[in-house]
Amino acid sequence: MSELPLSNDHGKPLSEESGLGTLTMSGWFREITATHSGREALVMHEDGRVTRWSYDDLAERANEVARALLACGISKSTRVGVLMTNRPEFLSAVFGISLAGGVATTLSTFSTAAELDYLLQLSGISVLLMEGKVLNKDFSAILSELEPELAQGAASAQEIRSELRSTRYPYLRRVVAINGGQGQIEDWPDFLARAAQVSPALVDATAETVTPADPGALFFSSGTTSKPKGILSAHRGVALQLWRWRRFYQTGPDARSWSANGFFWSGNFGMAIGGTLTAGGSLILQKTFNASEALTLMHEEKATMAIAWPHQWPQLEAAPNWDDVDLSTMKYLGSETGLARHPSIEVSWQEPTSAYGNTETFTISSIFESGTPAERIAGSSGEPQPGMTFKIVDPLSGETMPLGEEGEIAVKGPTLMLGYLGIPLDETLDEQGFLRTGDGGYLDGEGRLYWKGRLNDIIKTGGANVSPREIDANLLENPAIKLCQTVGIPHDTLGEMVVSCVVPHEGEVLSPEVVTRYLKDRLASYKVPRVVLLFDESELQTTGTAKIKTTELRDTVTKRLAAASPY
């Protein structure tokens, strides 16, 4: 009797992939700015002013940042932090760092003071380029409280140019702020003035030394279940995805892409920057998400593409100016999104949502690109990308599962990270070099991957396994519900009790009983939560992508239940 085939699947060889250029971040940047010279690269509306940069402007500004950084003494693989919203300087900073040979280290502007403190200590950055104020957060003031030396007034212009010596952040030498320079925090124009000390030829020389294997970017996980992990990626991994997103989206030079989601997340970095600029399009930048402002921007700038998280589509539909804008220029918009219901929009483009990826693989490792026939997709999460290999393993033993059986997804390939900060690589990868993702899924005989959710999210209640993802998917079909998260809470007799936490849309009236009845019509009885708790959105800790932090939520639920009545 022959053995069943095992769950292994490979993408085609990387050498056979078309549409690629230089596999460094600086190489990608130099190629796309040269190729699309003269075209508009980005536009931003801010405080009544409109900023437009061509690809030539973008190249010039990034080179200016690179020269200023070299004047500050950064060397190859120096980590340089970028704490900014989606603004022109974010792009000039990140690619200026790459041109100077440094490691672009992106930090979330959603960070609290405690989270920022943790990120600065973990990352070991030497220079921080930041936006002084974002909404009601004054990052200059926050940093000055964390490191009082930054708050000390400078006696002279020369003194402010001296290096910081901090025992709290021992590697940090300089902090620069846009619209927030104070004390020892240098203002952005003063920082850029340093560029005059360095020849453009030195930037060319540093950029030429960068290899695809060098560390190029340090991004952080969103921290939904634990503290954010620092994920270090090689230039090759980031550059591959920047080239690929044009193919995934099938975009052309007519791409005018709106997005307000942070480029400090690898997903939006790849989707918006790669999918737009590789094709010669233009980024329509919005610092922070505001639905009415977003619609006005799309209208005025004749957007052809919109990149948003799922929770933002209903907010766009509910905006007061929904009926007042003309969005008929939209082209690269999935017909299933809320925005596609706008009366001025007619689209047939297929958003490539049949995909799987992680920050550890710098976004997508398995996908079907736009235009793939539905029968080929077959409800899957795509097919392995060139050079990528998947296997499905038993979560406990690590043994490879038979083809078609569910287990844990493991992946390796050219976009796989160099490692987590502070964790030896042999504690991260298995003996074959695969990253075990903690996600459940299976492979079929047609080379398709099927993602089934996080393994550690499964709730074991009364002897049954319950997927919170399935419960939440059903909850979000209720138009009265804005956010939800189902968790398992320890229980004396059940093992774990299923509890759904629900945030209603503003103006909607919900009760736990109404939610429970709603789910009883859709789920088996053992999957229906024993308890439904209603929350105001302000009570929940979320990441910048509106993912609820489940560890904190479990603690909150446990305390609320304990304060109520025995369960």
mmCIF file of C-alpha atoms in Angstrom, residues 42-379:
data_model
loop_
_atom_site.group_PDB
_atom_site.id
_atom_site.type_symbol
_atom_site.label_atom_id
_atom_site.label_comp_id
_atom_site.label_asym_id
_atom_site.label_seq_id
_atom_site.Cartn_x
_atom_site.Cartn_y
_atom_site.Cartn_z
ATOM 1 C CA LEU A 42 2.620 61.807 -4.556
ATOM 2 C CA VAL A 43 0.223 64.518 -3.434
ATOM 3 C CA MET A 44 -0.734 65.611 0.051
ATOM 4 C CA HIS A 45 -3.315 68.122 1.297
ATOM 5 C CA GLU A 46 -2.379 69.522 4.704
ATOM 6 C CA ASP A 47 -3.576 72.632 6.556
ATOM 7 C CA GLY A 48 -4.865 74.258 3.396
ATOM 8 C CA ARG A 49 -1.663 73.576 1.436
ATOM 9 C CA VAL A 50 -1.141 71.081 -1.362
ATOM 10 C CA THR A 51 2.225 69.369 -1.785
ATOM 11 C CA ARG A 52 3.026 67.563 -5.036
ATOM 12 C CA TRP A 53 6.257 65.715 -5.656
ATOM 13 C CA SER A 54 7.312 64.260 -8.965
ATOM 14 C CA TYR A 55 9.475 61.152 -9.060
ATOM 15 C CA ASP A 56 12.404 63.523 -9.602
ATOM 16 C CA ASP A 57 11.439 65.494 -6.479
ATOM 17 C CA LEU A 58 11.144 62.263 -4.497
ATOM 18 C CA ALA A 59 14.605 61.160 -5.634
ATOM 19 C CA GLU A 60 16.106 64.553 -4.774
ATOM 20 C CA ARG A 61 14.505 64.646 -1.294
ATOM 21 C CA ALA A 62 15.565 61.095 -0.458
ATOM 22 C CA ASN A 63 19.122 61.820 -1.541
ATOM 23 C CA GLU A 64 19.054 64.922 0.674
ATOM 24 C CA VAL A 65 18.052 62.800 3.668
ATOM 25 C CA ALA A 66 20.771 60.278 2.825
ATOM 26 C CA ARG A 67 23.427 63.006 2.757
ATOM 27 C CA ALA A 68 22.182 64.436 6.067
ATOM 28 C CA LEU A 69 22.330 60.999 7.673
ATOM 29 C CA LEU A 70 25.858 60.411 6.381
ATOM 30 C CA ALA A 71 26.796 63.795 7.839
ATOM 31 C CA CYS A 72 25.455 62.536 11.173
ATOM 32 C CA GLY A 73 27.886 59.632 10.940
ATOM 33 C CA ILE A 74 25.609 56.662 10.227
ATOM 34 C CA SER A 75 27.325 53.678 8.674
ATOM 35 C CA LYS A 76 26.259 50.521 6.879
ATOM 36 C CA SER A 77 23.413 48.700 8.653
ATOM 37 C CA THR A 78 22.876 51.515 11.193
ATOM 38 C CA ARG A 79 19.254 51.430 12.321
ATOM 39 C CA VAL A 80 17.396 54.679 11.754
ATOM 40 C CA GLY A 81 13.872 55.077 13.134
ATOM 41 C CA VAL A 82 10.972 56.636 11.219
ATOM 42 C CA LEU A 83 7.999 57.663 13.355
ATOM 43 C CA MET A 84 5.676 59.383 10.884
ATOM 44 C CA THR A 85 2.240 59.236 9.346
ATOM 45 C CA ASN A 86 1.788 58.845 5.582
ATOM 46 C CA ARG A 87 3.428 62.035 4.439
ATOM 47 C CA PRO A 88 6.033 62.889 1.790
ATOM 48 C CA GLU A 89 8.831 62.889 4.373
ATOM 49 C CA PHE A 90 8.061 59.286 5.309
ATOM 50 C CA LEU A 91 9.082 58.176 1.829
ATOM 51 C CA SER A 92 12.107 60.463 1.590
ATOM 52 C CA ALA A 93 13.208 59.256 5.043
ATOM 53 C CA VAL A 94 12.816 55.504 4.441
ATOM 54 C CA PHE A 95 14.497 55.505 1.051
ATOM 55 C CA GLY A 96 17.059 58.071 2.153
ATOM 56 C CA ILE A 97 18.038 55.636 4.891
ATOM 57 C CA SER A 98 18.347 52.874 2.282
ATOM 58 C CA LEU A 99 20.488 55.031 -0.008
ATOM 59 C CA ALA A 100 22.788 55.750 2.927
ATOM 60 C CA GLY A 101 23.141 52.028 3.653
ATOM 61 C CA GLY A 102 21.110 52.086 6.864
ATOM 62 C CA VAL A 103 18.219 49.962 8.104
ATOM 63 C CA ALA A 104 14.836 51.716 7.883
ATOM 64 C CA THR A 105 13.091 51.065 11.201
ATOM 65 C CA THR A 106 9.409 52.000 11.077
ATOM 66 C CA LEU A 107 7.575 52.832 14.312
ATOM 67 C CA SER A 108 3.817 53.057 14.715
ATOM 68 C CA THR A 109 2.308 56.492 15.350
ATOM 69 C CA PHE A 110 -0.391 54.698 17.344
ATOM 70 C CA SER A 111 2.233 53.953 20.017
ATOM 71 C CA THR A 112 1.561 55.039 23.573
ATOM 72 C CA ALA A 113 4.418 56.439 25.645
ATOM 73 C CA ALA A 114 5.051 53.007 27.161
ATOM 74 C CA GLU A 115 4.954 51.299 23.759
ATOM 75 C CA LEU A 116 7.292 53.864 22.216
ATOM 76 C CA ASP A 117 9.695 53.406 25.120
ATOM 77 C CA TYR A 118 9.680 49.649 24.497
ATOM 78 C CA LEU A 119 10.214 50.039 20.726
ATOM 79 C CA LEU A 120 13.117 52.447 21.154
ATOM 80 C CA GLN A 121 14.856 50.169 23.610
ATOM 81 C CA LEU A 122 14.286 47.021 21.529
ATOM 82 C CA SER A 123 15.209 48.517 18.148
ATOM 83 C CA GLY A 124 18.553 50.042 19.132
ATOM 84 C CA ILE A 125 18.146 52.885 16.644
ATOM 85 C CA SER A 126 20.866 55.532 16.411
ATOM 86 C CA VAL A 127 18.802 58.300 14.806
ATOM 87 C CA LEU A 128 15.063 58.932 15.099
ATOM 88 C CA LEU A 129 13.282 60.890 12.351
ATOM 89 C CA MET A 130 9.797 61.697 13.543
ATOM 90 C CA GLU A 131 6.701 63.813 13.189
ATOM 91 C CA GLY A 132 6.517 66.077 16.231
ATOM 92 C CA LYS A 133 2.745 65.933 16.681
ATOM 93 C CA VAL A 134 0.117 63.485 15.399
ATOM 94 C CA LEU A 135 -3.461 64.365 16.303
ATOM 95 C CA ASN A 136 -3.470 64.775 20.092
ATOM 96 C CA LYS A 137 -0.083 63.093 20.575
ATOM 97 C CA ASP A 138 2.938 65.305 21.090
ATOM 98 C CA PHE A 139 5.800 62.922 20.401
ATOM 99 C CA SER A 140 8.387 65.608 21.134
ATOM 100 C CA ALA A 141 6.912 66.048 24.619
ATOM 101 C CA ILE A 142 6.549 62.291 25.139
ATOM 102 C CA LEU A 143 10.195 61.670 24.244
ATOM 103 C CA SER A 144 11.339 64.541 26.433
ATOM 104 C CA GLU A 145 9.530 62.942 29.370
ATOM 105 C CA LEU A 146 11.046 59.533 28.619
ATOM 106 C CA GLU A 147 14.543 61.014 28.223
ATOM 107 C CA PRO A 148 14.742 64.351 30.116
ATOM 108 C CA GLU A 149 18.050 65.223 28.445
ATOM 109 C CA LEU A 150 16.093 65.896 25.251
ATOM 110 C CA ALA A 151 14.121 68.645 27.005
ATOM 111 C CA GLN A 152 17.203 70.637 27.991
ATOM 112 C CA GLY A 153 17.448 73.924 26.147
ATOM 113 C CA ALA A 154 20.297 74.420 23.725
ATOM 114 C CA ALA A 155 22.601 77.353 24.477
ATOM 115 C CA SER A 156 23.593 77.635 20.834
ATOM 116 C CA ALA A 157 22.975 76.161 17.395
ATOM 117 C CA GLN A 158 26.222 74.216 17.793
ATOM 118 C CA GLU A 159 25.079 72.678 21.071
ATOM 119 C CA ILE A 160 21.867 71.296 19.581
ATOM 120 C CA ARG A 161 24.018 69.478 17.032
ATOM 121 C CA SER A 162 25.840 67.553 19.776
ATOM 122 C CA GLU A 163 25.087 63.880 20.173
ATOM 123 C CA LEU A 164 22.695 62.549 22.752
ATOM 124 C CA ARG A 165 24.186 60.282 25.440
ATOM 125 C CA SER A 166 21.331 58.377 27.014
ATOM 126 C CA THR A 167 21.564 55.474 29.432
ATOM 127 C CA ARG A 168 17.902 54.704 28.712
ATOM 128 C CA TYR A 169 18.531 54.472 24.953
ATOM 129 C CA PRO A 170 22.281 53.862 24.790
ATOM 130 C CA TYR A 171 22.459 53.691 20.978
ATOM 131 C CA LEU A 172 20.322 56.756 20.298
ATOM 132 C CA ARG A 173 22.433 59.738 19.258
ATOM 133 C CA ARG A 174 20.028 62.136 17.577
ATOM 134 C CA VAL A 175 16.308 62.923 17.396
ATOM 135 C CA VAL A 176 14.861 65.009 14.560
ATOM 136 C CA ALA A 177 11.266 66.244 14.337
ATOM 137 C CA ILE A 178 9.013 67.702 11.658
ATOM 138 C CA ASN A 179 7.129 70.599 13.265
ATOM 139 C CA GLY A 180 8.335 69.659 16.710
ATOM 140 C CA GLY A 181 11.962 70.621 17.184
ATOM 141 C CA GLN A 182 12.618 71.762 20.758
ATOM 142 C CA GLY A 183 15.350 71.409 23.349
ATOM 143 C CA GLN A 184 17.822 68.843 22.054
ATOM 144 C CA ILE A 185 15.332 67.641 19.411
ATOM 145 C CA GLU A 186 16.537 68.999 16.086
ATOM 146 C CA ASP A 187 14.082 70.589 13.694
ATOM 147 C CA TRP A 188 13.684 68.992 10.241
ATOM 148 C CA PRO A 189 15.100 71.915 8.184
ATOM 149 C CA ASP A 190 18.189 72.073 10.429
ATOM 150 C CA PHE A 191 18.698 68.348 9.934
ATOM 151 C CA LEU A 192 18.408 68.647 6.153
ATOM 152 C CA ALA A 193 20.910 71.520 6.190
ATOM 153 C CA ARG A 194 23.545 68.949 7.159
ATOM 154 C CA ALA A 195 23.300 67.558 3.626
ATOM 155 C CA ALA A 196 25.505 70.402 2.403
ATOM 156 C CA GLN A 197 28.441 68.744 4.185
ATOM 157 C CA VAL A 198 28.255 65.592 2.025
ATOM 158 C CA SER A 199 28.796 65.128 -1.698
ATOM 159 C CA PRO A 200 26.059 63.383 -3.732
ATOM 160 C CA ALA A 201 28.822 61.098 -4.985
ATOM 161 C CA LEU A 202 29.152 59.646 -1.476
ATOM 162 C CA VAL A 203 25.450 58.662 -1.525
ATOM 163 C CA ASP A 204 25.975 56.949 -4.871
ATOM 164 C CA ALA A 205 28.943 55.089 -3.398
ATOM 165 C CA THR A 206 27.062 53.967 -0.263
ATOM 166 C CA ALA A 207 24.035 52.837 -2.284
ATOM 167 C CA GLU A 208 26.315 50.749 -4.506
ATOM 168 C CA THR A 209 27.704 48.873 -1.476
ATOM 169 C CA VAL A 210 24.271 47.563 -0.469
ATOM 170 C CA THR A 211 23.620 43.922 -1.359
ATOM 171 C CA PRO A 212 20.346 41.977 -1.449
ATOM 172 C CA ALA A 213 21.491 39.963 1.582
ATOM 173 C CA ASP A 214 22.083 43.028 3.785
ATOM 174 C CA PRO A 215 19.522 43.961 6.444
ATOM 175 C CA GLY A 216 17.269 46.603 4.910
ATOM 176 C CA ALA A 217 14.171 47.107 7.039
ATOM 177 C CA LEU A 218 12.990 46.562 10.589
ATOM 178 C CA PHE A 219 9.233 46.422 11.000
ATOM 179 C CA PHE A 220 7.226 45.423 14.067
ATOM 180 C CA SER A 221 4.309 43.053 14.480
ATOM 181 C CA SER A 222 1.045 44.705 15.515
ATOM 182 C CA GLY A 223 1.159 43.188 18.999
ATOM 183 C CA THR A 224 -2.358 41.748 19.157
ATOM 184 C CA THR A 225 -1.433 38.856 21.469
ATOM 185 C CA SER A 226 1.853 40.014 23.038
ATOM 186 C CA LYS A 227 4.424 42.782 22.862
ATOM 187 C CA PRO A 228 5.382 43.711 19.273
ATOM 188 C CA LYS A 229 8.203 41.651 17.787
ATOM 189 C CA GLY A 230 11.005 43.318 15.876
ATOM 190 C CA ILE A 231 11.161 41.617 12.464
ATOM 191 C CA LEU A 232 14.354 42.216 10.514
ATOM 192 C CA SER A 233 14.156 41.795 6.732
ATOM 193 C CA ALA A 234 16.874 41.666 4.103
ATOM 194 C CA HIS A 235 16.827 44.104 1.191
ATOM 195 C CA ARG A 236 15.928 41.257 -1.163
ATOM 196 C CA GLY A 237 12.741 40.365 0.688
ATOM 197 C CA VAL A 238 11.434 43.948 0.762
ATOM 198 C CA ALA A 239 12.487 44.715 -2.821
ATOM 199 C CA LEU A 240 10.865 41.547 -4.155
ATOM 200 C CA GLN A 241 7.537 42.568 -2.661
ATOM 201 C CA LEU A 242 7.811 46.146 -3.908
ATOM 202 C CA TRP A 243 8.253 44.803 -7.444
ATOM 203 C CA ARG A 244 5.561 42.114 -7.015
ATOM 204 C CA TRP A 245 2.681 44.245 -5.787
ATOM 205 C CA ARG A 246 2.327 45.808 -9.232
ATOM 206 C CA ARG A 247 1.789 42.275 -10.596
ATOM 207 C CA PHE A 248 -0.555 41.282 -7.752
ATOM 208 C CA TYR A 249 -2.739 44.329 -8.431
ATOM 209 C CA GLN A 250 -2.128 44.457 -12.204
ATOM 210 C CA THR A 251 -1.794 48.215 -11.844
ATOM 211 C CA GLY A 252 -0.617 50.629 -14.519
ATOM 212 C CA PRO A 253 0.599 54.237 -14.551
ATOM 213 C CA ASP A 254 -3.026 55.373 -14.120
ATOM 214 C CA ALA A 255 -2.964 54.160 -10.497
ATOM 215 C CA ARG A 256 -3.818 57.078 -8.215
ATOM 216 C CA SER A 257 -3.971 55.398 -4.833
ATOM 217 C CA TRP A 258 -5.599 56.774 -1.720
ATOM 218 C CA SER A 259 -4.758 55.263 1.645
ATOM 219 C CA ALA A 260 -4.599 56.595 5.178
ATOM 220 C CA ASN A 261 -3.293 53.388 6.732
ATOM 221 C CA GLY A 262 0.218 53.600 8.100
ATOM 222 C CA PHE A 263 3.150 52.756 5.858
ATOM 223 C CA PHE A 264 4.810 51.562 9.076
ATOM 224 C CA TRP A 265 2.813 48.335 8.619
ATOM 225 C CA SER A 266 4.475 46.040 6.106
ATOM 226 C CA GLY A 267 1.137 45.329 4.415
ATOM 227 C CA ASN A 268 0.343 48.912 3.502
ATOM 228 C CA PHE A 269 4.004 49.584 2.688
ATOM 229 C CA GLY A 270 3.955 46.834 0.062
ATOM 230 C CA MET A 271 0.424 47.386 -1.213
ATOM 231 C CA ALA A 272 0.390 51.170 -1.496
ATOM 232 C CA ILE A 273 4.031 52.022 -2.184
ATOM 233 C CA GLY A 274 4.883 48.937 -4.234
ATOM 234 C CA GLY A 275 1.568 48.599 -6.019
ATOM 235 C CA THR A 276 1.508 52.276 -6.989
ATOM 236 C CA LEU A 277 5.047 53.565 -7.491
ATOM 237 C CA THR A 278 6.372 50.468 -9.262
ATOM 238 C CA ALA A 279 3.650 51.070 -11.858
ATOM 239 C CA GLY A 280 4.423 54.777 -12.210
ATOM 240 C CA GLY A 281 1.290 55.923 -10.379
ATOM 241 C CA SER A 282 0.757 58.526 -7.683
ATOM 242 C CA LEU A 283 0.077 58.216 -3.940
ATOM 243 C CA ILE A 284 -2.763 60.332 -2.539
ATOM 244 C CA LEU A 285 -1.594 60.743 1.040
ATOM 245 C CA GLN A 286 -3.795 61.217 4.081
ATOM 246 C CA LYS A 287 -2.030 61.487 7.443
ATOM 247 C CA THR A 288 -4.753 59.900 9.539
ATOM 248 C CA PHE A 289 -8.074 58.385 8.549
ATOM 249 C CA ASN A 290 -11.078 60.673 8.414
ATOM 250 C CA ALA A 291 -13.893 59.365 6.244
ATOM 251 C CA SER A 292 -15.254 62.707 5.009
ATOM 252 C CA GLU A 293 -11.788 64.046 4.240
ATOM 253 C CA ALA A 294 -10.918 60.791 2.472
ATOM 254 C CA LEU A 295 -13.927 61.040 0.152
ATOM 255 C CA THR A 296 -13.085 64.660 -0.636
ATOM 256 C CA LEU A 297 -9.492 63.699 -1.420
ATOM 257 C CA MET A 298 -10.577 60.868 -3.720
ATOM 258 C CA HIS A 299 -12.960 63.256 -5.490
ATOM 259 C CA GLU A 300 -10.521 66.162 -5.906
ATOM 260 C CA GLU A 301 -7.521 64.024 -6.851
ATOM 261 C CA LYS A 302 -9.476 61.697 -9.164
ATOM 262 C CA ALA A 303 -8.426 58.560 -7.317
ATOM 263 C CA THR A 304 -8.484 55.327 -9.282
ATOM 264 C CA MET A 305 -7.589 53.091 -6.321
ATOM 265 C CA ALA A 306 -8.498 52.924 -2.638
ATOM 266 C CA ILE A 307 -6.645 50.835 -0.064
ATOM 267 C CA ALA A 308 -8.447 50.475 3.263
ATOM 268 C CA TRP A 309 -8.898 48.077 6.151
ATOM 269 C CA PRO A 310 -12.302 46.333 6.360
ATOM 270 C CA HIS A 311 -13.562 48.489 9.239
ATOM 271 C CA GLN A 312 -13.059 51.666 7.200
ATOM 272 C CA TRP A 313 -15.445 50.836 4.332
ATOM 273 C CA PRO A 314 -18.596 51.251 6.486
ATOM 274 C CA GLN A 315 -17.248 54.561 7.820
ATOM 275 C CA LEU A 316 -16.805 55.853 4.273
ATOM 276 C CA GLU A 317 -20.375 54.846 3.428
ATOM 277 C CA ALA A 318 -21.673 56.598 6.540
ATOM 278 C CA ALA A 319 -19.764 59.859 5.895
ATOM 279 C CA PRO A 320 -22.027 62.942 5.530
ATOM 280 C CA ASN A 321 -20.584 63.862 2.112
ATOM 281 C CA TRP A 322 -21.097 60.364 0.633
ATOM 282 C CA ASP A 323 -23.691 61.614 -1.868
ATOM 283 C CA ASP A 324 -21.797 64.789 -2.727
ATOM 284 C CA VAL A 325 -18.605 63.380 -4.268
ATOM 285 C CA ASP A 326 -17.901 62.064 -7.745
ATOM 286 C CA LEU A 327 -15.796 58.903 -7.600
ATOM 287 C CA SER A 328 -16.358 57.768 -11.167
ATOM 288 C CA THR A 329 -12.590 57.633 -11.838
ATOM 289 C CA MET A 330 -12.292 54.556 -9.602
ATOM 290 C CA LYS A 331 -10.857 51.543 -11.418
ATOM 291 C CA TYR A 332 -8.751 49.418 -9.063
ATOM 292 C CA LEU A 333 -11.505 48.777 -6.533
ATOM 293 C CA GLY A 334 -12.986 45.428 -5.582
ATOM 294 C CA SER A 335 -16.683 45.262 -6.373
ATOM 295 C CA GLU A 336 -17.368 43.643 -2.991
ATOM 296 C CA THR A 337 -16.071 46.619 -0.959
ATOM 297 C CA GLY A 338 -18.438 49.138 0.581
ATOM 298 C CA LEU A 339 -16.978 51.977 -1.452
ATOM 299 C CA ALA A 340 -17.964 50.178 -4.660
ATOM 300 C CA ARG A 341 -21.605 50.790 -3.700
ATOM 301 C CA HIS A 342 -21.153 54.515 -4.302
ATOM 302 C CA PRO A 343 -23.681 55.626 -6.968
ATOM 303 C CA SER A 344 -20.955 57.096 -9.225
ATOM 304 C CA ILE A 345 -18.789 53.942 -9.270
ATOM 305 C CA GLU A 346 -18.856 51.072 -11.756
ATOM 306 C CA VAL A 347 -15.976 48.624 -11.391
ATOM 307 C CA SER A 348 -15.152 45.104 -12.507
ATOM 308 C CA TRP A 349 -11.590 44.893 -11.145
ATOM 309 C CA GLN A 350 -10.847 41.912 -8.933
ATOM 310 C CA GLU A 351 -9.044 42.710 -5.710
ATOM 311 C CA PRO A 352 -6.384 40.007 -5.032
ATOM 312 C CA THR A 353 -7.741 39.042 -1.615
ATOM 313 C CA SER A 354 -7.132 35.307 -2.098
ATOM 314 C CA ALA A 355 -3.818 35.535 -0.333
ATOM 315 C CA TYR A 356 -1.779 34.608 2.715
ATOM 316 C CA GLY A 357 1.190 36.334 4.290
ATOM 317 C CA ASN A 358 2.890 37.622 7.420
ATOM 318 C CA THR A 359 5.197 40.445 8.409
ATOM 319 C CA GLU A 360 7.796 37.679 8.742
ATOM 320 C CA THR A 361 7.629 37.191 4.945
ATOM 321 C CA PHE A 362 7.208 40.925 4.376
ATOM 322 C CA THR A 363 3.598 40.495 3.302
ATOM 323 C CA ILE A 364 2.443 37.981 0.734
ATOM 324 C CA SER A 365 3.863 34.484 0.341
ATOM 325 C CA SER A 366 0.807 32.941 -1.366
ATOM 326 C CA ILE A 367 -1.644 34.732 -3.657
ATOM 327 C CA PHE A 368 -3.740 34.707 -6.797
ATOM 328 C CA GLU A 369 -3.272 38.002 -8.616
ATOM 329 C CA SER A 370 -6.078 40.165 -9.953
ATOM 330 C CA GLY A 371 -7.858 38.580 -12.892
ATOM 331 C CA THR A 372 -7.449 34.953 -11.780
ATOM 332 C CA PRO A 373 -10.574 32.912 -12.663
ATOM 333 C CA ALA A 374 -12.802 32.088 -9.706
ATOM 334 C CA GLU A 375 -12.656 28.361 -10.466
ATOM 335 C CA ARG A 376 -8.874 28.465 -10.090
ATOM 336 C CA ILE A 377 -9.101 30.370 -6.806
ATOM 337 C CA ALA A 378 -11.725 27.955 -5.427
ATOM 338 C CA GLY A 379 -12.015 29.760 -2.090
#
